[in-house]
């Protein structure tokens, strides 16, 4: 969520005017954050916001870096009348290149905050940065098409991006054959899972690893809706998906490893401008995670999962205290235990996941109603 306050401290901030009941200027979010954590520099370089994450990317050297970009990249003034509108200026999008982002999922409830003109600007800017996108486009075919990431010597990763209406994504944002928009799901039921699986099968090639990234559910709370669990498992059972990456919650949610495939029910925010906003403090949305998943190129199963805890301070990712690291591990472990997934503390304040390895044929869970 790199718009609004974060955009204001980068070199080329957008017009700060907002249409919120809470505040009327994005600069107010900078002031609120400074009240909590001290002065934030202005005109920061494009790498500033990533802070300690840059060292972790260098250490881990991942084959692909995939994000959910929950902001429009535009100077459009065509704001959606929805209360909260995120944007960053196209000139500030260089910060994505500073992190060597490979793929940006766009199906979420903020990508059209500044209208279809804002979406067009976003797509154009990301293309100019050679960042592949999925989940939004100038028509339905573009919005549903996956981002294709060739991995040298290892084949391809396909990233499919969806938004669910349960995340607050407006129905009218859905892409059609003649209208730009997002790849929107109205239901998370068996028929939708079958339709998604059919489309994935029509696109994938032998050897492809499939990632489904989906924006669903509310912003706060650790309860996982039954239809989320069913839908994620169904994608693994019938579409052979290796990773289901869920997001919308502003804080990390429990993790399930189902039939040796990874389900992230809610990744939490990696960056936001929430430092000075009161309410929901018990969820600690300042604590964030990097998820490094090792996928076996043949079986497509999860081999290892390492989590790197970080903290947002002064709009920059920093190292959290040992006490905060322990709190996050205990919270994540407690919620994940019901899925037989354990989160263990590793060296240098890192986490690793462990789970019972499963073998055998797939079996769908009980199917929720439409």
Short mmCIF file of C-alpha atoms in Angstrom, two decimals, residues 62-331:
data_model
loop_
_atom_site.label_atom_id
_atom_site.label_comp_id
_atom_site.label_asym_id
_atom_site.label_seq_id
_atom_site.Cartn_x
_atom_site.Cartn_y
_atom_site.Cartn_z
CA UNK A 62 14.66 -15.65 -4.94
CA UNK A 63 13.81 -16.68 -8.51
CA UNK A 64 10.73 -14.44 -8.50
CA UNK A 65 9.51 -11.52 -6.41
CA UNK A 66 5.71 -11.28 -6.41
CA UNK A 67 3.67 -8.55 -4.72
CA UNK A 68 0.05 -7.44 -4.43
CA UNK A 69 0.08 -3.76 -5.42
CA UNK A 70 -2.79 -2.15 -3.56
CA UNK A 71 -2.57 1.33 -5.03
CA UNK A 72 -3.13 3.04 -8.34
CA UNK A 73 -0.12 4.61 -10.09
CA UNK A 74 -1.57 7.72 -11.66
CA UNK A 75 -2.18 11.45 -11.72
CA UNK A 76 -5.86 10.85 -12.52
CA UNK A 77 -8.34 12.95 -10.55
CA UNK A 78 -11.26 10.62 -11.28
CA UNK A 79 -11.61 9.34 -7.72
CA UNK A 80 -14.00 6.51 -6.93
CA UNK A 81 -16.58 7.61 -4.32
CA UNK A 82 -15.65 4.87 -1.87
CA UNK A 83 -14.15 6.77 1.06
CA UNK A 84 -10.50 5.74 0.79
CA UNK A 85 -8.42 6.20 -2.36
CA UNK A 86 -4.80 5.13 -2.75
CA UNK A 87 -2.46 6.44 -5.43
CA UNK A 88 1.19 7.09 -6.01
CA UNK A 89 2.62 9.19 -8.80
CA UNK A 90 4.07 7.37 -11.83
CA UNK A 91 7.36 9.16 -11.20
CA UNK A 92 7.60 7.45 -7.80
CA UNK A 93 7.08 3.95 -9.22
CA UNK A 94 10.87 3.65 -9.56
CA UNK A 95 10.76 2.34 -5.98
CA UNK A 96 9.35 -0.92 -7.40
CA UNK A 97 12.37 -1.25 -9.66
CA UNK A 98 14.63 -0.56 -6.68
CA UNK A 99 13.27 -3.80 -5.19
CA UNK A 100 13.54 -5.70 -8.49
CA UNK A 101 9.87 -6.67 -8.37
CA UNK A 102 9.07 -9.23 -11.08
CA UNK A 103 5.29 -9.46 -10.85
CA UNK A 104 2.50 -7.34 -9.47
CA UNK A 105 -0.96 -8.75 -8.78
CA UNK A 106 -3.56 -6.05 -9.39
CA UNK A 107 -6.92 -7.65 -8.56
CA UNK A 108 -7.85 -5.84 -5.35
CA UNK A 109 -10.15 -3.14 -3.97
CA UNK A 110 -7.82 -0.16 -4.55
CA UNK A 111 -6.50 -0.59 -8.08
CA UNK A 112 -9.41 1.42 -9.57
CA UNK A 113 -9.50 4.02 -6.80
CA UNK A 114 -8.83 6.68 -9.44
CA UNK A 115 -11.02 5.31 -12.19
CA UNK A 116 -10.28 3.37 -15.33
CA UNK A 117 -7.95 6.16 -16.41
CA UNK A 118 -5.96 5.44 -13.25
CA UNK A 119 -5.88 1.74 -14.09
CA UNK A 120 -4.63 2.49 -17.61
CA UNK A 121 -1.85 4.65 -16.15
CA UNK A 122 -0.95 1.88 -13.70
CA UNK A 123 -0.70 -0.76 -16.42
CA UNK A 124 1.33 1.55 -18.65
CA UNK A 125 3.76 2.47 -15.85
CA UNK A 126 4.34 -1.13 -14.76
CA UNK A 127 4.90 -2.20 -18.37
CA UNK A 128 7.50 0.56 -18.77
CA UNK A 129 9.30 -0.85 -15.70
CA UNK A 130 9.12 -4.38 -17.18
CA UNK A 131 7.03 -5.59 -14.24
CA UNK A 132 4.58 -8.28 -15.31
CA UNK A 133 0.99 -7.95 -14.13
CA UNK A 134 -2.08 -10.12 -13.59
CA UNK A 135 -5.60 -9.51 -12.35
CA UNK A 136 -6.53 -6.31 -14.18
CA UNK A 137 -6.56 -5.17 -17.79
CA UNK A 138 -8.30 -3.25 -20.54
CA UNK A 139 -10.77 -6.12 -21.00
CA UNK A 140 -11.68 -9.48 -19.45
CA UNK A 141 -9.15 -11.46 -21.48
CA UNK A 142 -6.31 -9.26 -20.22
CA UNK A 143 -7.59 -9.20 -16.64
CA UNK A 144 -7.82 -12.98 -16.32
CA UNK A 145 -4.57 -13.80 -18.16
CA UNK A 146 -1.72 -14.92 -15.90
CA UNK A 147 1.62 -13.25 -15.55
CA UNK A 148 4.19 -15.64 -17.01
CA UNK A 149 7.56 -15.66 -15.26
CA UNK A 150 10.29 -17.68 -17.01
CA UNK A 151 12.82 -18.97 -14.46
CA UNK A 152 16.19 -19.73 -16.03
CA UNK A 153 16.81 -23.45 -16.05
CA UNK A 154 13.67 -24.19 -14.02
CA UNK A 155 10.67 -23.63 -16.30
CA UNK A 156 7.87 -21.13 -15.77
CA UNK A 157 5.79 -19.73 -12.94
CA UNK A 158 2.23 -18.69 -13.81
CA UNK A 159 0.62 -16.10 -11.52
CA UNK A 160 -3.19 -15.83 -11.64
CA UNK A 161 -4.72 -12.90 -9.77
CA UNK A 162 -8.32 -12.65 -8.49
CA UNK A 163 -10.34 -10.31 -6.29
CA UNK A 164 -13.35 -11.47 -4.31
CA UNK A 165 -16.33 -9.25 -3.57
CA UNK A 166 -15.78 -10.22 0.10
CA UNK A 167 -12.79 -7.84 0.13
CA UNK A 168 -14.98 -4.87 -0.72
CA UNK A 169 -14.01 -4.81 -4.39
CA UNK A 170 -17.04 -3.22 -6.10
CA UNK A 171 -19.00 -5.41 -8.53
CA UNK A 172 -18.88 -2.63 -11.10
CA UNK A 173 -15.08 -2.93 -11.21
CA UNK A 174 -15.31 -6.33 -12.88
CA UNK A 175 -13.66 -6.46 -16.29
CA UNK A 176 -15.85 -7.40 -19.26
CA UNK A 177 -15.06 -8.09 -22.89
CA UNK A 178 -15.56 -4.40 -23.61
CA UNK A 179 -14.65 -2.74 -20.31
CA UNK A 180 -11.41 -2.41 -18.37
CA UNK A 181 -11.39 -3.72 -14.82
CA UNK A 182 -10.35 -6.48 -12.45
CA UNK A 183 -10.64 -10.25 -12.50
CA UNK A 184 -13.51 -10.47 -10.00
CA UNK A 185 -15.05 -13.49 -8.27
CA UNK A 186 -18.64 -13.12 -7.08
CA UNK A 187 -18.65 -16.48 -5.26
CA UNK A 188 -16.10 -18.77 -3.63
CA UNK A 189 -17.90 -22.06 -4.27
CA UNK A 190 -17.33 -25.32 -6.09
CA UNK A 191 -18.54 -24.07 -9.47
CA UNK A 192 -16.22 -21.07 -9.33
CA UNK A 193 -13.32 -23.33 -8.38
CA UNK A 194 -14.12 -25.60 -11.34
CA UNK A 195 -14.28 -22.62 -13.70
CA UNK A 196 -10.93 -21.30 -12.45
CA UNK A 197 -9.39 -24.77 -12.73
CA UNK A 198 -10.62 -25.12 -16.31
CA UNK A 199 -9.07 -21.79 -17.25
CA UNK A 200 -5.77 -22.65 -15.56
CA UNK A 201 -5.69 -25.95 -17.45
CA UNK A 202 -6.25 -24.14 -20.74
CA UNK A 203 -3.21 -21.93 -20.18
CA UNK A 204 -0.63 -23.99 -18.32
CA UNK A 205 2.00 -26.10 -20.00
CA UNK A 206 3.66 -29.25 -18.64
CA UNK A 207 6.12 -28.29 -15.91
CA UNK A 208 4.53 -24.93 -15.06
CA UNK A 209 4.27 -23.97 -11.40
CA UNK A 210 0.99 -22.19 -10.64
CA UNK A 211 0.49 -19.44 -8.05
CA UNK A 212 -3.00 -18.06 -7.36
CA UNK A 213 -3.05 -14.72 -5.59
CA UNK A 214 -6.45 -13.65 -4.28
CA UNK A 215 -7.77 -10.56 -2.49
CA UNK A 216 -10.50 -11.71 -0.12
CA UNK A 217 -12.12 -11.11 3.23
CA UNK A 218 -12.00 -8.26 5.75
CA UNK A 219 -9.03 -6.18 6.87
CA UNK A 220 -8.95 -7.34 10.50
CA UNK A 221 -9.39 -10.60 12.41
CA UNK A 222 -7.85 -14.07 12.47
CA UNK A 223 -10.97 -16.11 11.78
CA UNK A 224 -10.76 -17.89 8.43
CA UNK A 225 -14.13 -18.21 6.65
CA UNK A 226 -15.06 -21.74 5.68
CA UNK A 227 -15.49 -20.75 2.03
CA UNK A 228 -11.90 -19.42 1.94
CA UNK A 229 -10.59 -22.71 3.23
CA UNK A 230 -12.73 -24.72 0.85
CA UNK A 231 -11.82 -22.59 -2.17
CA UNK A 232 -8.08 -22.69 -1.49
CA UNK A 233 -8.12 -26.46 -1.01
CA UNK A 234 -10.23 -26.94 -4.13
CA UNK A 235 -7.71 -25.01 -6.23
CA UNK A 236 -5.00 -27.38 -4.99
CA UNK A 237 -7.12 -30.50 -5.48
CA UNK A 238 -8.49 -29.81 -8.96
CA UNK A 239 -6.15 -27.19 -10.44
CA UNK A 240 -2.82 -28.46 -9.05
CA UNK A 241 -1.98 -25.02 -7.64
CA UNK A 242 1.28 -24.85 -5.65
CA UNK A 243 0.64 -21.61 -3.75
CA UNK A 244 -2.56 -19.80 -2.81
CA UNK A 245 -1.53 -16.33 -1.68
CA UNK A 246 -4.39 -14.61 0.12
CA UNK A 247 -4.41 -10.95 1.08
CA UNK A 248 -6.65 -8.14 2.32
CA UNK A 249 -5.97 -8.47 6.05
CA UNK A 250 -3.63 -5.74 7.29
CA UNK A 251 -1.84 -8.28 9.50
CA UNK A 252 -0.46 -11.79 8.88
CA UNK A 253 -3.01 -14.60 9.27
CA UNK A 254 -2.62 -18.36 9.91
CA UNK A 255 -0.86 -20.57 7.39
CA UNK A 256 -2.02 -23.96 6.14
CA UNK A 257 0.09 -26.47 4.23
CA UNK A 258 -2.45 -28.71 2.57
CA UNK A 259 -1.26 -31.81 0.73
CA UNK A 260 2.21 -30.23 0.74
CA UNK A 261 0.92 -27.09 -0.95
CA UNK A 262 1.05 -23.62 0.60
CA UNK A 263 -2.03 -21.62 1.61
CA UNK A 264 -1.40 -18.12 2.96
CA UNK A 265 -4.84 -17.03 4.16
CA UNK A 266 -3.66 -13.48 4.71
CA UNK A 267 -0.14 -12.18 4.10
CA UNK A 268 -0.69 -8.87 5.88
CA UNK A 269 0.57 -5.54 4.61
CA UNK A 270 4.20 -5.40 3.59
CA UNK A 271 4.16 -1.60 3.56
CA UNK A 272 1.47 0.85 4.67
CA UNK A 273 1.04 4.36 6.11
CA UNK A 274 -0.85 3.20 9.21
CA UNK A 275 1.75 4.07 11.87
CA UNK A 276 -0.23 6.90 13.42
CA UNK A 277 -3.76 5.53 12.95
CA UNK A 278 -5.52 4.52 16.16
CA UNK A 279 -7.62 1.37 16.43
CA UNK A 280 -6.93 -2.37 15.99
CA UNK A 281 -3.59 -2.03 17.78
CA UNK A 282 -3.90 -5.60 19.07
CA UNK A 283 -3.28 -6.91 15.54
CA UNK A 284 0.09 -5.14 15.21
CA UNK A 285 -0.11 -4.28 11.51
CA UNK A 286 3.31 -2.63 11.90
CA UNK A 287 4.80 -6.15 12.03
CA UNK A 288 5.13 -7.67 8.59
CA UNK A 289 6.57 -10.75 6.91
CA UNK A 290 8.55 -11.73 3.85
CA UNK A 291 7.51 -15.20 2.61
CA UNK A 292 10.22 -17.26 0.89
CA UNK A 293 8.69 -20.47 -0.48
CA UNK A 294 10.82 -23.22 -2.05
CA UNK A 295 8.79 -25.24 -4.59
CA UNK A 296 10.05 -28.55 -6.00
CA UNK A 297 10.25 -28.14 -9.80
CA UNK A 298 8.92 -31.64 -10.51
CA UNK A 299 6.40 -32.46 -7.80
CA UNK A 300 5.32 -28.78 -7.48
CA UNK A 301 5.17 -29.34 -3.71
CA UNK A 302 6.35 -26.98 -1.02
CA UNK A 303 9.82 -28.03 0.13
CA UNK A 304 10.56 -25.26 2.64
CA UNK A 305 9.05 -22.01 3.88
CA UNK A 306 11.15 -19.31 5.54
CA UNK A 307 9.54 -16.20 6.99
CA UNK A 308 11.43 -12.98 7.70
CA UNK A 309 9.76 -10.65 10.25
CA UNK A 310 10.18 -6.93 9.72
CA UNK A 311 8.61 -3.79 11.15
CA UNK A 312 7.28 -0.63 9.48
CA UNK A 313 8.77 2.46 11.12
CA UNK A 314 8.88 5.91 9.54
CA UNK A 315 7.53 4.34 6.30
CA UNK A 316 10.53 2.02 6.07
CA UNK A 317 11.02 -1.70 6.73
CA UNK A 318 13.27 -2.20 9.76
CA UNK A 319 14.36 -5.01 12.11
CA UNK A 320 11.87 -5.62 14.93
CA UNK A 321 12.90 -6.18 18.53
CA UNK A 322 13.34 -9.69 19.87
CA UNK A 323 10.17 -9.23 21.92
CA UNK A 324 8.14 -8.29 18.83
CA UNK A 325 9.60 -11.20 16.87
CA UNK A 326 8.56 -13.60 19.62
CA UNK A 327 5.04 -12.13 19.78
CA UNK A 328 4.59 -12.50 16.03
CA UNK A 329 5.89 -16.07 16.02
CA UNK A 330 3.63 -17.11 18.89
CA UNK A 331 0.59 -15.47 17.30
#
